[in-house]
Coordinates of C-alpha atoms and ligand atoms in Angstrom, one line a residue:
X1 CA 95.7 131.6 60.9
X2 CA 97.5 128.3 62.0
X3 CA 95.4 125.8 63.6
X4 CA 95.4 125.9 67.5
X5 CA 95.8 122.4 68.1
X6 CA 96.0 122.1 71.9
X7 CA 92.2 123.9 71.8
X8 CA 91.3 120.7 70.0
X9 CA 93.0 118.0 72.3
X10 CA 90.4 115.9 74.2
X11 CA 90.4 116.2 77.9
X12 CA 91.9 113.1 78.6
X13 CA 95.3 114.4 77.0
X14 CA 95.7 116.7 80.2
X15 CA 97.9 114.5 81.9
X16 CA 100.0 113.2 78.9
X17 CA 103.4 115.3 78.8
X18 CA 106.8 114.3 78.0
X19 CA 109.1 114.2 81.1
X20 CA 112.3 116.6 81.4
X21 CA 113.9 113.7 82.5
X22 CA 113.6 112.3 79.2
X23 CA 115.5 115.2 77.8
X24 CA 118.3 114.8 80.2
X25 CA 118.7 110.9 79.7
X26 CA 119.0 111.4 76.1
X27 CA 122.5 112.2 76.7
X28 CA 122.9 108.9 78.0
X29 CA 122.8 107.6 74.4
X30 CA 126.4 108.7 74.1
X31 CA 128.8 105.9 74.6
X32 CA 130.9 106.9 77.3
X33 CA 128.0 107.5 79.6
X34 CA 127.3 104.6 81.7
X35 CA 123.3 104.3 82.0
X36 CA 122.0 102.7 84.8
X37 CA 118.8 104.5 83.8
X38 CA 117.1 102.2 81.4
X39 CA 115.0 99.1 82.0
X40 CA 116.6 97.1 79.2
X41 CA 117.7 93.5 79.2
X42 CA 121.1 92.7 78.5
X43 CA 120.9 92.4 74.7
X44 CA 124.0 89.7 74.3
X45 CA 121.5 87.2 75.7
X46 CA 118.9 87.8 73.2
X47 CA 118.0 84.7 71.3
X48 CA 118.9 85.9 68.1
X49 CA 119.9 82.7 66.3
X50 CA 116.9 80.8 67.6
X51 CA 114.6 83.7 66.2
X52 CA 116.5 83.6 62.9
X53 CA 115.7 79.8 62.5
X54 CA 112.1 80.2 63.6
X55 CA 111.2 83.1 61.4
X56 CA 112.9 81.1 58.6
X57 CA 110.8 77.9 59.3
X58 CA 107.7 79.9 59.8
X59 CA 108.0 81.7 56.4
X60 CA 109.0 78.5 54.7
X61 CA 106.4 76.2 55.9
X62 CA 103.5 78.5 56.8
X63 CA 104.5 81.8 55.2
X64 CA 100.8 82.8 53.7
X65 CA 99.5 82.3 57.2
X66 CA 102.2 84.3 59.1
X67 CA 101.8 87.4 56.8
X68 CA 97.9 87.3 56.8
X69 CA 95.6 88.9 59.3
X70 CA 94.7 86.8 62.4
X71 CA 92.6 86.6 65.3
X72 CA 92.3 89.2 68.0
X73 CA 92.6 86.7 70.4
X74 CA 96.0 85.6 69.3
X75 CA 97.8 82.5 67.9
X76 CA 95.8 79.5 69.1
X77 CA 99.1 77.2 69.8
X78 CA 100.8 80.0 71.5
X79 CA 97.9 80.4 73.9
X80 CA 97.8 76.7 74.5
X81 CA 101.5 76.6 75.2
X82 CA 101.2 79.6 77.9
X83 CA 98.1 77.9 79.5
X84 CA 100.1 74.8 79.9
X85 CA 103.2 76.7 81.2
X86 CA 101.2 78.7 83.7
X87 CA 99.4 75.8 85.1
X88 CA 102.9 74.5 86.0
X89 CA 103.6 77.7 87.8
X90 CA 100.2 77.1 89.9
X91 CA 97.9 79.6 87.7
X92 CA 94.9 77.6 86.7
X93 CA 93.7 78.8 83.2
X94 CA 92.9 77.4 79.8
X95 CA 93.9 79.0 76.4
X96 CA 90.4 80.6 76.4
X97 CA 91.6 82.7 79.1
X98 CA 94.4 83.9 77.5
X99 CA 94.8 87.2 75.5
X100 CA 97.7 88.0 73.5
X101 CA 98.9 91.6 73.5
X102 CA 101.3 94.2 72.1
X103 CA 103.4 94.0 75.3
X104 CA 102.1 94.2 78.7
X105 CA 101.9 98.1 78.2
X106 CA 99.1 97.5 75.9
X107 CA 97.3 95.2 78.5
X108 CA 97.4 98.1 80.8
X109 CA 96.1 100.4 78.4
X110 CA 93.1 98.1 77.7
X111 CA 92.6 97.6 81.3
X112 CA 92.3 101.6 81.6
X113 CA 89.9 101.4 78.6
X114 CA 87.6 98.9 80.2
X115 CA 87.6 100.1 83.6
X116 CA 88.4 103.6 84.1
X117 CA 86.0 106.4 84.1
X118 CA 87.5 109.9 84.8
X119 CA 87.9 110.2 88.2
X120 CA 87.6 106.4 89.1
X121 CA 90.5 105.3 91.7
X122 CA 93.2 102.6 91.3
X123 CA 94.9 101.5 94.3
X124 CA 98.6 101.3 93.7
X125 CA 101.9 100.6 95.3
X126 CA 104.2 103.6 96.6
X127 CA 106.4 103.9 94.4
X128 CA 104.7 102.0 91.3
X129 CA 105.6 101.5 87.4
X130 CA 105.7 104.4 85.5
X131 CA 104.2 103.0 82.4
X132 CA 101.2 102.0 84.5
X133 CA 100.7 105.5 85.9
X134 CA 101.0 107.0 82.5
X135 CA 98.4 104.3 81.2
X136 CA 95.8 105.1 83.8
X137 CA 96.4 108.9 83.9
X138 CA 95.4 109.1 80.2
X139 CA 92.0 107.7 81.5
X140 CA 92.0 110.4 83.9
X141 CA 92.4 107.9 86.9
X142 CA 92.8 109.0 90.6
X143 CA 94.9 107.0 92.9
X144 CA 94.7 105.3 96.4
X145 CA 98.3 105.1 97.4
X146 CA 99.5 102.6 99.7
X147 CA 103.3 102.4 101.2
X148 CA 105.8 99.6 100.5
X149 CA 108.4 98.3 103.0
X150 CA 110.9 95.1 102.3
X151 CA 107.9 92.9 102.3
X152 CA 106.3 94.8 99.6
X153 CA 103.0 96.4 99.7
X154 CA 101.9 97.2 103.2
X155 CA 98.6 95.2 103.9
X156 CA 98.0 96.0 107.3
X157 CA 95.4 99.1 106.4
X158 CA 94.1 97.4 103.3
X159 CA 90.6 96.9 104.7
X160 CA 90.4 100.6 105.6
X161 CA 91.7 101.8 102.6
X162 CA 89.6 99.9 100.5
X163 CA 86.4 100.9 102.3
X164 CA 87.2 104.4 102.2
X165 CA 88.7 104.9 98.7
X166 CA 86.6 102.6 97.1
X167 CA 89.1 101.9 94.1
X168 CA 87.8 100.1 91.1
X169 CA 91.2 98.3 90.6
X170 CA 94.3 97.2 92.9
X171 CA 97.5 97.1 90.7
X172 CA 100.1 95.0 92.2
X173 CA 103.8 93.9 91.1
X174 CA 104.6 91.0 93.6
X175 CA 107.7 90.2 92.2
X176 CA 111.1 92.4 92.3
X177 CA 108.8 95.5 91.7
X178 CA 109.8 97.9 89.1
X179 CA 110.9 100.6 90.5
X180 CA 111.9 99.3 94.1
X181 CA 113.0 95.6 93.2
X182 CA 111.2 94.5 96.2
X183 CA 109.0 91.2 96.4
X184 CA 105.6 90.6 98.2
X185 CA 106.2 88.0 101.0
X186 CA 103.6 85.3 100.7
X187 CA 101.7 86.5 103.9
X188 CA 101.1 89.8 102.5
X189 CA 100.0 88.0 99.2
X190 CA 97.5 86.0 101.2
X191 CA 96.2 89.3 102.8
X192 CA 96.1 91.5 99.5
X193 CA 93.9 88.5 97.8
X194 CA 91.7 88.2 100.9
X195 CA 91.2 91.9 101.4
X196 CA 90.3 92.2 97.7
X197 CA 87.7 89.3 98.0
X198 CA 86.2 91.1 100.9
X199 CA 85.7 94.2 99.1
X200 CA 85.2 92.9 95.9
X201 CA 87.8 94.7 94.0
X202 CA 89.6 93.3 91.2
X203 CA 93.5 92.6 91.3
X204 CA 95.7 93.2 88.3
X205 CA 99.0 91.1 88.9
X206 CA 101.7 92.7 86.8
X207 CA 104.6 90.1 86.8
X208 CA 107.2 90.7 83.8
X209 CA 110.2 89.8 86.2
X210 CA 108.9 86.7 88.2
X211 CA 111.0 84.5 86.1
X212 CA 114.0 86.4 86.5
X213 CA 114.9 85.0 90.1
X214 CA 118.3 84.6 90.9
X215 CA 118.4 83.2 94.4
X216 CA 115.6 82.3 96.9
X217 CA 112.6 80.2 96.0
X218 CA 109.4 81.3 93.9
X219 CA 106.3 82.6 95.7
X220 CA 102.8 81.7 94.5
X221 CA 101.5 84.2 92.2
X222 CA 98.4 86.2 93.2
X223 CA 96.3 84.7 90.6
X224 CA 97.3 81.1 92.0
X225 CA 96.1 82.2 95.4
X226 CA 92.8 83.2 94.1
X227 CA 89.6 81.2 93.9
X228 CA 87.2 83.9 93.2
X229 CA 88.3 85.0 89.5
X230 CA 89.3 88.3 90.9
X231 CA 92.6 88.5 89.5
X232 CA 93.8 89.6 86.2
X233 CA 97.2 88.3 85.4
X234 CA 99.7 90.2 82.9
X235 CA 102.9 88.5 81.8
X236 CA 105.2 89.4 79.0
X237 CA 108.1 87.8 76.7
X238 CA 109.9 91.2 77.0
X239 CA 112.2 90.1 79.8
X240 CA 112.5 86.3 79.3
X241 CA 113.1 86.6 75.4
X242 CA 113.1 90.0 74.1
X243 CA 111.3 93.1 74.4
X244 CA 111.5 94.1 70.7
X245 CA 108.9 91.4 69.9
X246 CA 106.3 93.2 71.8
X247 CA 104.5 90.3 72.8
X248 CA 102.8 89.7 76.1
X249 CA 99.7 87.9 77.4
X250 CA 96.6 88.7 79.8
X251 CA 95.3 85.8 81.8
X252 CA 91.6 87.0 82.0
X253 CA 88.5 85.5 84.1
X254 CA 86.0 83.9 81.8
X255 CA 83.5 86.8 82.3
X256 CA 85.9 89.3 81.1
X257 CA 87.3 87.8 78.0
X258 CA 84.9 88.9 75.4
X259 CA 85.0 92.7 76.7
X260 CA 89.0 92.6 76.4
X261 CA 88.7 91.1 72.8
X262 CA 86.3 94.1 72.0
X263 CA 88.7 96.5 73.6
X264 CA 92.0 95.5 71.7
X265 CA 90.0 95.4 68.3
X266 CA 89.6 99.0 67.5
X267 CA 93.3 99.5 69.0
X268 CA 95.1 97.2 66.4
X269 CA 93.0 94.5 65.5
X270 CA 95.5 91.8 66.5
X271 CA 99.0 91.2 67.5
X272 CA 101.5 90.6 64.9
X273 CA 100.8 87.1 63.3
X274 CA 104.4 86.3 62.3
X275 CA 105.7 87.3 65.7
X276 CA 103.5 85.1 67.5
X277 CA 104.2 82.2 65.6
X278 CA 108.0 82.5 65.3
X279 CA 107.9 83.0 69.2
X280 CA 105.8 79.7 69.5
X281 CA 108.2 78.0 67.3
X282 CA 111.3 79.1 69.6
X283 CA 109.2 78.3 72.8
X284 CA 107.5 74.8 71.8
X285 CA 110.5 72.7 72.6
X286 CA 110.9 74.0 76.0
X287 CA 113.3 76.9 75.1
X288 CA 112.4 79.3 77.7
X289 CA 112.6 76.8 80.4
X290 CA 116.2 76.2 79.8
X291 CA 117.0 80.1 80.2
X292 CA 119.8 80.7 83.0
X293 CA 118.2 83.9 84.0
X294 CA 120.8 84.0 86.7
X295 CA 124.0 84.0 84.4
X296 CA 122.0 85.8 81.6
X297 CA 120.7 89.0 83.6
X298 CA 122.8 89.1 86.8
X299 CA 126.5 90.7 86.5
X300 CA 128.5 88.7 89.2
X301 CA 129.8 92.1 90.6
X302 CA 126.5 93.4 91.3
X303 CA 126.1 91.5 94.8
X304 CA 126.1 94.5 96.6
X305 CA 122.3 94.6 96.1
X306 CA 119.6 92.9 97.9
X307 CA 117.6 92.0 95.2
X308 CA 116.9 88.3 94.5
X309 CA 115.7 88.8 91.0
X310 CA 114.6 91.6 88.4
X311 CA 116.5 94.2 86.9
X312 CA 116.4 96.8 89.3
X313 CA 117.7 98.3 92.4
X314 CA 116.0 101.1 94.4
X315 CA 117.9 103.5 96.5
X316 CA 116.7 106.1 98.9
X317 CA 119.0 108.8 99.8
X318 CA 119.1 111.3 102.8
X319 CA 116.1 113.8 102.6
X320 CA 116.8 117.1 101.3
X321 CA 118.9 115.4 98.4
X322 CA 116.7 115.9 95.3
X323 CA 117.5 113.2 93.1
X324 CA 116.5 115.2 90.0
X325 CA 119.2 117.8 90.8
X326 CA 121.7 114.7 91.5
X327 CA 121.0 113.4 87.8
X328 CA 122.4 116.8 86.5
X329 CA 125.6 116.3 88.4
X330 CA 125.6 112.4 87.6
X331 CA 125.2 113.1 83.9
X332 CA 128.2 115.4 84.0
X333 CA 130.4 112.7 85.6
X334 CA 129.1 110.3 82.8
X335 CA 126.7 108.2 84.6
X336 CA 123.0 107.9 84.4
X337 CA 120.1 106.7 86.5
X338 CA 116.2 107.7 86.7
X339 CA 115.1 110.0 89.6
X340 CA 112.5 108.1 91.4
X341 CA 109.9 110.9 91.8
X342 CA 108.2 109.8 88.4
X343 CA 107.2 106.3 89.9
X344 CA 105.1 108.1 92.8
X345 CA 101.7 108.8 91.6
X346 CA 101.6 111.6 94.4
X347 CA 104.8 113.2 93.2
X348 CA 106.9 112.6 96.4
X349 CA 110.0 110.5 96.5
X350 CA 112.3 113.3 95.7
X351 CA 115.2 111.5 97.3
X352 CA 115.0 108.2 95.7
X353 CA 116.3 106.6 92.6
X354 CA 116.1 103.5 90.2
X355 CA 119.1 102.0 89.1
X356 CA 119.5 99.3 86.4
X357 CA 121.9 96.6 86.8
X358 CA 121.4 94.3 83.6
X359 CA 122.1 96.5 80.7
X360 CA 125.9 97.3 81.5
X361 CA 128.9 94.8 81.8
X362 CA 130.0 94.1 85.4
X363 CA 133.2 96.4 84.9
X364 CA 131.2 99.6 83.9
X365 CA 128.7 98.9 86.5
X366 CA 131.0 99.1 89.3
X367 CA 132.6 102.4 87.6
X368 CA 129.2 103.9 87.2
X369 CA 128.4 103.3 90.9
X370 CA 131.7 104.5 91.6
X371 CA 131.1 107.7 89.7
X372 CA 127.8 108.1 91.4
X373 CA 128.9 107.7 94.9
X374 CA 131.0 110.5 94.2
X375 CA 128.4 112.6 93.1
X376 CA 125.9 111.7 96.0
X377 CA 129.1 112.8 98.2
X378 CA 129.3 116.1 96.7
X379 CA 125.5 116.6 96.8
X380 CA 125.6 115.8 100.6
X381 CA 128.5 118.2 101.2
X382 CA 126.5 120.9 99.6
X383 CA 123.7 120.4 101.6
X384 CA 125.3 120.0 105.0
X385 CA 122.4 121.3 107.1
X386 CA 120.2 118.5 105.8
X387 CA 122.7 115.7 106.3
Ligands
LIG401 C1 106.2 96.4 85.8 C2 106.2 96.4 84.0 N1 105.0 96.2 83.6 C3 104.9 96.2 82.2 C4 106.1 96.5 81.4 C5 105.8 96.4 79.8 O1 106.5 95.5 79.5 P1 106.2 95.0 77.9 O2 107.2 95.1 77.3 O3 105.6 93.9 77.9 O4 105.0 96.0 77.5 C6 107.4 96.8 82.2 C7 108.3 97.1 81.4 O5 109.2 97.5 81.9 C8 107.2 97.0 83.5 O6 108.3 96.8 84.2

């Protein structure tokens, strides 16, 4: 008799399933489909030359160190550099607070591993980052879901929600949120940090997009507004250098550092030594500071969006339009996007969609939007009663 593998799976796998949307989106790899579905940075701006030189230099000068096992905490000089750089942006931390991870995605998984027992609640925005929901789902989390508006997470009822739902953690995306592209106002940031302090609930501040601001001024991070060591900061090289590096960092309060190192060790021992060393080599002379995100990531013709940064535009269509059905029609018209429902921990948001504008040329973006507009019109016409 063949083994019944499913009967052997642990309870925590119950909420791990492939999305049907992924199946539909597979066709978007075809060259004639304009995909606004991904979350990919524009590959033309990857610093290929810089990395080529950096790897060469690292291998020539420190090859035997670069190819060896190394510390779970991460490469010392890279941690120093990050602490100094974060300090310039108002985040008080030392290299000893920085843990290098395999992408922020690993950081989210470690957060689940360290904090979440089955049934523990995480307070998240509605909608929120799909990868975080998947990470917390795999630790059998439940959610307290807080609405958003143009100023980000709505904070007016936070005290009530925190008192009633007693979440273990707050997961917040203050800059150019994925998927909505929204940025949290300064007032909301302050209110969030104050409410977290009143209720003693830690905040996970996930900020992959903060440096991709094309207009307007930077707002202080939650970490810089926190004087009680309640904020765990997450940052990544994925959107400022290249996601294939799988290199990111956590800024951890002193009291948490050791536990997170212990949680990373059984996962992967450490993040790639050579990737960290080459990235340090690329960054040490200020390369990241010279990046011009505006030109690099934002196609000029995409001004139709109100996003001041990041990679995404969020759209809400009239009630009654199901964007999962719309996707089938859109793919037939050779344009793709991600239906928004997956970003809602409570599975609402059927009429929403996320559009990525960083991975297509301006001309194709325009054509894609045009095709999408046509598909939406046709769906609206097909559902006149709800229009
Ligand atoms: C909000 C958010 N957090 C985390 C990640 C994961 O990034 P990384 O490539 O560092 O794992 C992403 C990637 O798109 C993201 O949008």
